[in-house]
PDB file of C-alpha atoms in Angstrom:
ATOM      1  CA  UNK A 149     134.416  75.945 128.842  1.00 42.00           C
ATOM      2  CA  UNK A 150     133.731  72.682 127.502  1.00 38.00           C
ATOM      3  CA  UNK A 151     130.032  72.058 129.278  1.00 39.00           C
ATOM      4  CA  UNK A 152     129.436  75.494 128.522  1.00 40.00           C
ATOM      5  CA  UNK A 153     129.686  74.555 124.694  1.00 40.00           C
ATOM      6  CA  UNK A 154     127.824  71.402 124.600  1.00 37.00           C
ATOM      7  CA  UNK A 155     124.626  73.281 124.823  1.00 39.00           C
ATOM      8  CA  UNK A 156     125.064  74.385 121.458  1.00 38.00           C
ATOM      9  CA  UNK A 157     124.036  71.173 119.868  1.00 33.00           C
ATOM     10  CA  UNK A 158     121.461  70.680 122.141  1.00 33.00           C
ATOM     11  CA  UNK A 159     117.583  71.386 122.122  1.00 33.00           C
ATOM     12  CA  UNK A 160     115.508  73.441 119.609  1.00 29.00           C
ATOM     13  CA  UNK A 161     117.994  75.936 119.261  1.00 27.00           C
ATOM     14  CA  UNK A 162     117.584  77.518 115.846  1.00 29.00           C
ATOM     15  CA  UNK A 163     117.219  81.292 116.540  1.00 29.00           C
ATOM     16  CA  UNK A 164     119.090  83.345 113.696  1.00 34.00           C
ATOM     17  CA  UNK A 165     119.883  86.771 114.219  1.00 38.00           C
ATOM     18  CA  UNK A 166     121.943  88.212 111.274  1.00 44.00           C
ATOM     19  CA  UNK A 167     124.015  91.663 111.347  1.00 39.00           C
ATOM     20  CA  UNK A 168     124.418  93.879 108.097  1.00 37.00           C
ATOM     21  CA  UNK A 169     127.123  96.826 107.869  1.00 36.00           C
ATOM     22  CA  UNK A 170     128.970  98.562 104.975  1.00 36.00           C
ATOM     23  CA  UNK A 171     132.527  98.750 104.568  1.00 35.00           C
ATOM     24  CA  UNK A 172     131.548 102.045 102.828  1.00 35.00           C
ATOM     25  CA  UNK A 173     129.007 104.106 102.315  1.00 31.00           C
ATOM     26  CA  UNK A 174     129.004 106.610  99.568  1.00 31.00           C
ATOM     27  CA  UNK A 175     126.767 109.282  99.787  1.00 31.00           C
ATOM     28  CA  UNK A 176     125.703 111.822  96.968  1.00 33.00           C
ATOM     29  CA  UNK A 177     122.899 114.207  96.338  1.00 34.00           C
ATOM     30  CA  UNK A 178     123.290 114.005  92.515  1.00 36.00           C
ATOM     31  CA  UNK A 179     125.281 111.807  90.539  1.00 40.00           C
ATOM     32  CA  UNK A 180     125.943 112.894  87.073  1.00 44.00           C
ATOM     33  CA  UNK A 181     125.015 110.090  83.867  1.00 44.00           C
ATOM     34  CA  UNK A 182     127.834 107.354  83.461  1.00 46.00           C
ATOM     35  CA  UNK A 183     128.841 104.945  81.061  1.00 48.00           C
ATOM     36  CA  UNK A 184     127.598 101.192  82.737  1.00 52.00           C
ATOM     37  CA  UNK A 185     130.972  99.316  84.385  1.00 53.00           C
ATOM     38  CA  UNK A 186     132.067  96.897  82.409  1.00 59.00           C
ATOM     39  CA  UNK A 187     131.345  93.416  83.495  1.00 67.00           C
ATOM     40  CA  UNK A 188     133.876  91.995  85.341  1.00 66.00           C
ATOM     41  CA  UNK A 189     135.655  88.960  83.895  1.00 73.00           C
ATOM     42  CA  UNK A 190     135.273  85.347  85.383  1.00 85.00           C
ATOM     43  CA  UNK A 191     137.348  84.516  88.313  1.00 89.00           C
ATOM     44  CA  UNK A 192     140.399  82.066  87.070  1.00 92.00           C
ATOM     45  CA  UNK A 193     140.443  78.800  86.429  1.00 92.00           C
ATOM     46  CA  UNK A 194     144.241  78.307  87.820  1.00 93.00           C
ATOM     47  CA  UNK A 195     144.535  77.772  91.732  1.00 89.00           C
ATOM     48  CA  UNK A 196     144.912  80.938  93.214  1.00 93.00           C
ATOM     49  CA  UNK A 197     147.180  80.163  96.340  1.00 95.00           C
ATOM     50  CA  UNK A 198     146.729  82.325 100.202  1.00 96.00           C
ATOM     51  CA  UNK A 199     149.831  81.547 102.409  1.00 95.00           C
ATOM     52  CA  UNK A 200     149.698  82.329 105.971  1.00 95.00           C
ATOM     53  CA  UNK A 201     152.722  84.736 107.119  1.00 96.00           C
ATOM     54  CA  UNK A 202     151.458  84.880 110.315  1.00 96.00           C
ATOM     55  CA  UNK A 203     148.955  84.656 113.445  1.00 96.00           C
ATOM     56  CA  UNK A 204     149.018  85.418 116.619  1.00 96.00           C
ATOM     57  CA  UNK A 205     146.457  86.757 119.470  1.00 97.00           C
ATOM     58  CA  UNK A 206     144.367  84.905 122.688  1.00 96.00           C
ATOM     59  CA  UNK A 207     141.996  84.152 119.675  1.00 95.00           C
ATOM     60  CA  UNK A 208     144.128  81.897 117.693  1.00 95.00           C
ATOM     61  CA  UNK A 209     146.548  79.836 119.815  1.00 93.00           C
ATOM     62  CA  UNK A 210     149.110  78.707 116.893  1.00 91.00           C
ATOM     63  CA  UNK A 211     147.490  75.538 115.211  1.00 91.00           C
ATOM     64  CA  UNK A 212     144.072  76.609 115.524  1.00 91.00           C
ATOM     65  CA  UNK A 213     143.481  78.617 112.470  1.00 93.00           C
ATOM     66  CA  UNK A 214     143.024  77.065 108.848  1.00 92.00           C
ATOM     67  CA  UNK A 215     142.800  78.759 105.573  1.00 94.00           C
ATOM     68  CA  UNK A 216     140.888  77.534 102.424  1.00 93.00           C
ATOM     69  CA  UNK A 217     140.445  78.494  98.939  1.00 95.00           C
ATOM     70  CA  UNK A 218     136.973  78.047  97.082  1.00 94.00           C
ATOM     71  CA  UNK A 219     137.872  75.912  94.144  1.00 93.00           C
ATOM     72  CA  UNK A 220     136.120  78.307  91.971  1.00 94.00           C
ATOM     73  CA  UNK A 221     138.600  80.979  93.050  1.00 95.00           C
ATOM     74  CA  UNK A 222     135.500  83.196  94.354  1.00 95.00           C
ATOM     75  CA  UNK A 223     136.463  83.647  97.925  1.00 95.00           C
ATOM     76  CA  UNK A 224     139.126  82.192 100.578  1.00 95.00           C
ATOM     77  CA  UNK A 225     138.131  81.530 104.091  1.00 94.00           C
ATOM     78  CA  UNK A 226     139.322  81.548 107.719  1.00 94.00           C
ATOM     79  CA  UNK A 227     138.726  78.687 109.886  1.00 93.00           C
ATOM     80  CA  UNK A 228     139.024  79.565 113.584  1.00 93.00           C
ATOM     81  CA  UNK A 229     138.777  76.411 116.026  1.00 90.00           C
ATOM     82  CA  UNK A 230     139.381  78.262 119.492  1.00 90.00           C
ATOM     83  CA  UNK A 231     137.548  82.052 119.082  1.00 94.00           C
ATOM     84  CA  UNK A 232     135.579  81.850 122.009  1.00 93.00           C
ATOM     85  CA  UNK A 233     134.463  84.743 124.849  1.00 97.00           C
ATOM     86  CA  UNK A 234     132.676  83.805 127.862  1.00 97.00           C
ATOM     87  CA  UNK A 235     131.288  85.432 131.039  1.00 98.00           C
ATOM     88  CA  UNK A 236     129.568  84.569 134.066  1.00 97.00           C
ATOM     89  CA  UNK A 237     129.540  80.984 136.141  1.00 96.00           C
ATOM     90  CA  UNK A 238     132.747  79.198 134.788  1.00 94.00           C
ATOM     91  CA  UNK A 239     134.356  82.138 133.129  1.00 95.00           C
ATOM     92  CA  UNK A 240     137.855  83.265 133.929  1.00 95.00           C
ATOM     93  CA  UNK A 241     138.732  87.354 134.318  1.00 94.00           C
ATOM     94  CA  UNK A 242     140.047  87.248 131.053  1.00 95.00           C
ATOM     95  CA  UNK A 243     137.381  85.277 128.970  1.00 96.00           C
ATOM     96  CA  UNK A 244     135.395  88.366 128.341  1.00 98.00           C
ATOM     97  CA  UNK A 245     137.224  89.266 125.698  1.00 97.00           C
ATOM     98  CA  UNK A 246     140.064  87.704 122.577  1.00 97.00           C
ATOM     99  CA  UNK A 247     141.437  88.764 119.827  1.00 97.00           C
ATOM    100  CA  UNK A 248     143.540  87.579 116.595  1.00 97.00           C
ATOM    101  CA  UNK A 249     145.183  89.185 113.620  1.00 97.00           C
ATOM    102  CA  UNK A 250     146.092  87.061 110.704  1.00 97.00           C
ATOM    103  CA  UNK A 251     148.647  88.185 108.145  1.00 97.00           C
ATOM    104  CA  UNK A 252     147.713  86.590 104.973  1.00 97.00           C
ATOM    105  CA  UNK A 253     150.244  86.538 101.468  1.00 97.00           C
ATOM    106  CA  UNK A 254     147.732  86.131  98.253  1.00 96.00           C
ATOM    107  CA  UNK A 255     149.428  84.440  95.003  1.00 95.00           C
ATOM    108  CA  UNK A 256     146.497  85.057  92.315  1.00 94.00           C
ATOM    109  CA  UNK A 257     147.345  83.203  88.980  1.00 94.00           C
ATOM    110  CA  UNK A 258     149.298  84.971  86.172  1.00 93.00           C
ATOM    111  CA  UNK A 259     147.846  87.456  84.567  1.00 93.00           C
ATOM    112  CA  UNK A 260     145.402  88.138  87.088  1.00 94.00           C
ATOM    113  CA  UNK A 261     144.376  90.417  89.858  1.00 94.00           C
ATOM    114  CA  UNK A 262     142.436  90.453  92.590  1.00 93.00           C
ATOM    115  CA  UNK A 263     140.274  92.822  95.187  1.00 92.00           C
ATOM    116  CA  UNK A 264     138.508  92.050  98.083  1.00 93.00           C
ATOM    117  CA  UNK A 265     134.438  92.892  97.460  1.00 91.00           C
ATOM    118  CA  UNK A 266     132.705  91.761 100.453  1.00 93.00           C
ATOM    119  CA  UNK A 267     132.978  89.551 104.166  1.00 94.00           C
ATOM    120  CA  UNK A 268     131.025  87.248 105.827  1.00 94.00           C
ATOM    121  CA  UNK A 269     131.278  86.054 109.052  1.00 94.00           C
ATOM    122  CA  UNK A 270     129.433  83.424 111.056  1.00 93.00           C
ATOM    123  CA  UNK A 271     128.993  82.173 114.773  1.00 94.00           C
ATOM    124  CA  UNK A 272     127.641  80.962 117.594  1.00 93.00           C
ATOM    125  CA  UNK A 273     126.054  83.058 120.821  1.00 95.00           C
ATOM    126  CA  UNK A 274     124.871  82.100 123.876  1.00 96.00           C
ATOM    127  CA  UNK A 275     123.806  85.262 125.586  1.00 98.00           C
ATOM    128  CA  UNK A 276     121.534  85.191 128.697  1.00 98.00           C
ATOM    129  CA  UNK A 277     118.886  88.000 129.119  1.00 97.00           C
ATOM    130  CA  UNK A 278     120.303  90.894 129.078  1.00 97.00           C
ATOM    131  CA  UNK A 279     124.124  89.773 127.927  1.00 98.00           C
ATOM    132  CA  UNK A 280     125.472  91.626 125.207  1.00 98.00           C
ATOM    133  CA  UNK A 281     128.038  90.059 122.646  1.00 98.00           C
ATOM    134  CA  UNK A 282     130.365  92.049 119.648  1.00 97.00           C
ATOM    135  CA  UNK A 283     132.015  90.854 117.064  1.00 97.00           C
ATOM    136  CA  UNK A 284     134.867  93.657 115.451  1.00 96.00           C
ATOM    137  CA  UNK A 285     136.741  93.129 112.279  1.00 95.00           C
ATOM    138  CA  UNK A 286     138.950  95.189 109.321  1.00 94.00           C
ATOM    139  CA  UNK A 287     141.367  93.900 106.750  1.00 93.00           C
ATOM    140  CA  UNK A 288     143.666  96.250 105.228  1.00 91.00           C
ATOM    141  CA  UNK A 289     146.949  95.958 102.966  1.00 90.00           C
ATOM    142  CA  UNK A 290     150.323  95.348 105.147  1.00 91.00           C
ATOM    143  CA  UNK A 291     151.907  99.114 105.231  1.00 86.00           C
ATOM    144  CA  UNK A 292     148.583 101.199 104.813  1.00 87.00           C
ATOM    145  CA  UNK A 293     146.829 102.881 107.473  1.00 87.00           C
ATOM    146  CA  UNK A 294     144.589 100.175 109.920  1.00 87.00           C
ATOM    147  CA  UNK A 295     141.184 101.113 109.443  1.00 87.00           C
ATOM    148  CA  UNK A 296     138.791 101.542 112.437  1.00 90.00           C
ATOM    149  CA  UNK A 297     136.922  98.097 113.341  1.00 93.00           C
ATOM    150  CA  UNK A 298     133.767  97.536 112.712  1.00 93.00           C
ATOM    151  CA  UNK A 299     131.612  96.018 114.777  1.00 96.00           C
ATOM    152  CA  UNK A 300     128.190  93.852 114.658  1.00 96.00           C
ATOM    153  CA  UNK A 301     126.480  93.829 117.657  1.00 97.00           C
ATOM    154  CA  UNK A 302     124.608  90.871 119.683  1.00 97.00           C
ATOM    155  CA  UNK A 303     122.013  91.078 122.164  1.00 97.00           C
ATOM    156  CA  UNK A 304     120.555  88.983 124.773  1.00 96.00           C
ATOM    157  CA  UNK A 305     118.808  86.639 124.957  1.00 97.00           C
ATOM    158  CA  UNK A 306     120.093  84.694 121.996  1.00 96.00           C
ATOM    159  CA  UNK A 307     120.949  80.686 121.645  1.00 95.00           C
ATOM    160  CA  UNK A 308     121.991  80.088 117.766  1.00 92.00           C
ATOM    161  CA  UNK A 309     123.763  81.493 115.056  1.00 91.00           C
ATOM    162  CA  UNK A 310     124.615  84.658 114.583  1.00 93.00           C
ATOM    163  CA  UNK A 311     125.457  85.878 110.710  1.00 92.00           C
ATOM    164  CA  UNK A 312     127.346  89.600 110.021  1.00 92.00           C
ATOM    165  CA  UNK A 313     128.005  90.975 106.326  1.00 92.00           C
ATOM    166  CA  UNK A 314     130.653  93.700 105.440  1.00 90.00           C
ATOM    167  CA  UNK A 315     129.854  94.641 102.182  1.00 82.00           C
ATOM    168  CA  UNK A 316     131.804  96.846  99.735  1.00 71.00           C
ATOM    169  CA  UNK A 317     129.142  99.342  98.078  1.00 58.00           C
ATOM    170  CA  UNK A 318     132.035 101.434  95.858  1.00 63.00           C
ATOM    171  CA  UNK A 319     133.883 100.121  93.524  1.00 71.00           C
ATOM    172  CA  UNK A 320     136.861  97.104  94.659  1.00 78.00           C
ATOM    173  CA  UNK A 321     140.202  98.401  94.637  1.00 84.00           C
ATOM    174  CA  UNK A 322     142.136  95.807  92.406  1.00 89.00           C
ATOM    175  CA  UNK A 323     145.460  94.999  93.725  1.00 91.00           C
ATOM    176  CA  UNK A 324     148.607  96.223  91.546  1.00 91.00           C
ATOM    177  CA  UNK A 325     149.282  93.536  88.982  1.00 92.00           C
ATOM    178  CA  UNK A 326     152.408  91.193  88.849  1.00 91.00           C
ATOM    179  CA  UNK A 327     152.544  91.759  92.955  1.00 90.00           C
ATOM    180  CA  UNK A 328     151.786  89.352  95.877  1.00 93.00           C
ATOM    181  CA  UNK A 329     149.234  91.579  98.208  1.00 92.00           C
ATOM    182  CA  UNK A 330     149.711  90.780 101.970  1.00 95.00           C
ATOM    183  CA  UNK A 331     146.788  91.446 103.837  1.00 95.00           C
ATOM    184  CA  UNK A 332     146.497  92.098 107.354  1.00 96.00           C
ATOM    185  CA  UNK A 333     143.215  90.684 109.046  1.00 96.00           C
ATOM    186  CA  UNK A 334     142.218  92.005 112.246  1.00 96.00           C
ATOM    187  CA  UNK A 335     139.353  90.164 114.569  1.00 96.00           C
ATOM    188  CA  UNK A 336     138.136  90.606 118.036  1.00 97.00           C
ATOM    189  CA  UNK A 337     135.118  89.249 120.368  1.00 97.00           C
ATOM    190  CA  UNK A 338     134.047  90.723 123.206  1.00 98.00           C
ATOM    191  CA  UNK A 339     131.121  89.336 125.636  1.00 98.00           C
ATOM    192  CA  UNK A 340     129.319  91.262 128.417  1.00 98.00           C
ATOM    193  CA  UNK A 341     127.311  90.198 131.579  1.00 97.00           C
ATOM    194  CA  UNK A 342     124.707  93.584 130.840  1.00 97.00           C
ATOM    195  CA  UNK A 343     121.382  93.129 133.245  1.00 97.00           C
ATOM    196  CA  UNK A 344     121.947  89.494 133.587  1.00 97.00           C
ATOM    197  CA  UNK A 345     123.347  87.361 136.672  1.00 97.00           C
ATOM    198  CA  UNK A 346     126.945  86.479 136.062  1.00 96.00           C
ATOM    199  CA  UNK A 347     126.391  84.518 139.427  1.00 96.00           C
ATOM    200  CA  UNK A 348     123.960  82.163 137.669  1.00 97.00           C
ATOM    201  CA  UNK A 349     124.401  82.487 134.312  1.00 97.00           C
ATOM    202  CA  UNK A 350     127.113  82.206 131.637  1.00 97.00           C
ATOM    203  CA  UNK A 351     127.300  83.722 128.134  1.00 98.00           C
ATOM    204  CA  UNK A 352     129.446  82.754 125.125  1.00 96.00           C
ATOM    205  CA  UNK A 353     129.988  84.037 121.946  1.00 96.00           C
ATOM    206  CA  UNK A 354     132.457  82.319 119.309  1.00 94.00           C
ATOM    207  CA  UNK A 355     133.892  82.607 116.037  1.00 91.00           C
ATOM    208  CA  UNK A 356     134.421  78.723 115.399  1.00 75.00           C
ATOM    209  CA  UNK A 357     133.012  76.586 112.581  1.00 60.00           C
ATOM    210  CA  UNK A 358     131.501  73.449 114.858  1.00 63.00           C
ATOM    211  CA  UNK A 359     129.004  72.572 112.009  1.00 58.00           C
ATOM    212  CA  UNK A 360     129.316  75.541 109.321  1.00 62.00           C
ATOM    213  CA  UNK A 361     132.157  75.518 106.610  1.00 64.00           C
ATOM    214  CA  UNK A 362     133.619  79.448 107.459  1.00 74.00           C
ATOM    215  CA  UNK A 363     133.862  81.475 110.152  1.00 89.00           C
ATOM    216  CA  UNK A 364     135.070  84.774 108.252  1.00 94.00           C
ATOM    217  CA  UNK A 365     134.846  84.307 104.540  1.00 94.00           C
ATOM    218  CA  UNK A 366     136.273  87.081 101.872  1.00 95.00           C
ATOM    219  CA  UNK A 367     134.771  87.214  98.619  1.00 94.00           C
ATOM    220  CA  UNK A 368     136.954  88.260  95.549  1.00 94.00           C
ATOM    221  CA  UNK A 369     136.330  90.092  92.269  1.00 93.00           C
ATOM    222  CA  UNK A 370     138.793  89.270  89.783  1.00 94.00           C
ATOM    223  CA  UNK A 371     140.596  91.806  86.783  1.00 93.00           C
ATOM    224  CA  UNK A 372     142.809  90.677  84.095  1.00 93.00           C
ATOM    225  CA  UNK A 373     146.519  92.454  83.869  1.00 91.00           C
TER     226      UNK A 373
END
């Protein structure tokens, strides 16, 4: 796996393909005259805290996940160090495909409370001409119903980063106040051979942050109690 990575700070590879998808989409053919939303508050100046109950998956061996907290409380992040798919010359029969599910406990500061309004995730892909890569993720709140994954597609050929954004389009729903939300984060990566030559060729796609400061990143919008 390791030679098989090195090519990804190597040569002029700066190709960019970026994914967009909606958590939700809310669809109406006529939407009756509201009142404008109020404008949310400013996130909190006091640390919000994320402790990691736990992880587990062929994704994220224990000691290879790290979670951060924007100092400006405006998103927490997930650091994966060993999210990586490969298939073709070098591959094992299991490479094609990983997962990892992170449970997460979020402390937001007194008086406050939080929803989730939006992911980002980032990457790397190596696909070969004709290779196919996905990326699949959902977060929902321990005890609720797991909603289906979604997934951002990759296509062949690619050599950079790839980008995909899960945005929110109704309205965040705010956790209950005075409570400590634990969220259940599910990920997985799958890579495919397709048209090209797994005889000759080899095609990767991770989730790890080599020289980017996220790989899935969850922006918050913050309520006072």
């Amino acid at each position: 796996m390791s030679c098989v990575r090195c090519c990804r700070t190597g040569g002029a590879m700066r190709t960019r393909t970026v994914v967009a998808t909606s958590l939700a989409l809310v669809m109406a053919s006529a939407v009756p005259a509201r009142a404008a939303a109020p404008i949310p508050p400013p996130p909190p100046t006091a640390s919000m805290v994320v402790d990691v109950v736990t992880v587990s998956g062929s994704g994220c061996p224990p000691g290879t996940v790290l979670v951060t907290v924007a100092q400006d409380n405006t998103r927490f992040s997930l650091i994966y160090n060993s999210f990586f798919v490969q298939v073709g010359v070098g591959a094992g029969p299991l490479d094609f495909r990983k997962s990892c599910q992170a449970v997460l406990a979020l402390r937001p500061p007194a008086g406050f409370t939080l929803a989730v309004s939006g992911v980002d995730h980032m990457g790397y892909a190596f696909l070969a001409d004709g290779a196919t890569g996905i990326h699949q993720a959902s977060h929902h709140l321990q005890g609720r119903p797991r909603p289906a994954l979604i997934s951002h597609p990759l296509i062949g050929p690619m050599d950079g980063l790839w980008q995909a954004t899960d945005e929110v389009l109704i309205e965040p729903v705010y956790f209950p106040c005075g409570t400590t939300p634990i969220m259940v984060l599910d990920t997985a990566l799958r890579v495919g051979a397709g048209t090209s030559d797994p005889q000759t060729t080899t095609s990767f796609v991770s989730l790890d942050a080599v020289d980017i400061s996220y790989s899935s990143s969850y922006r918050l919008a913050w309520a006072t109690c």
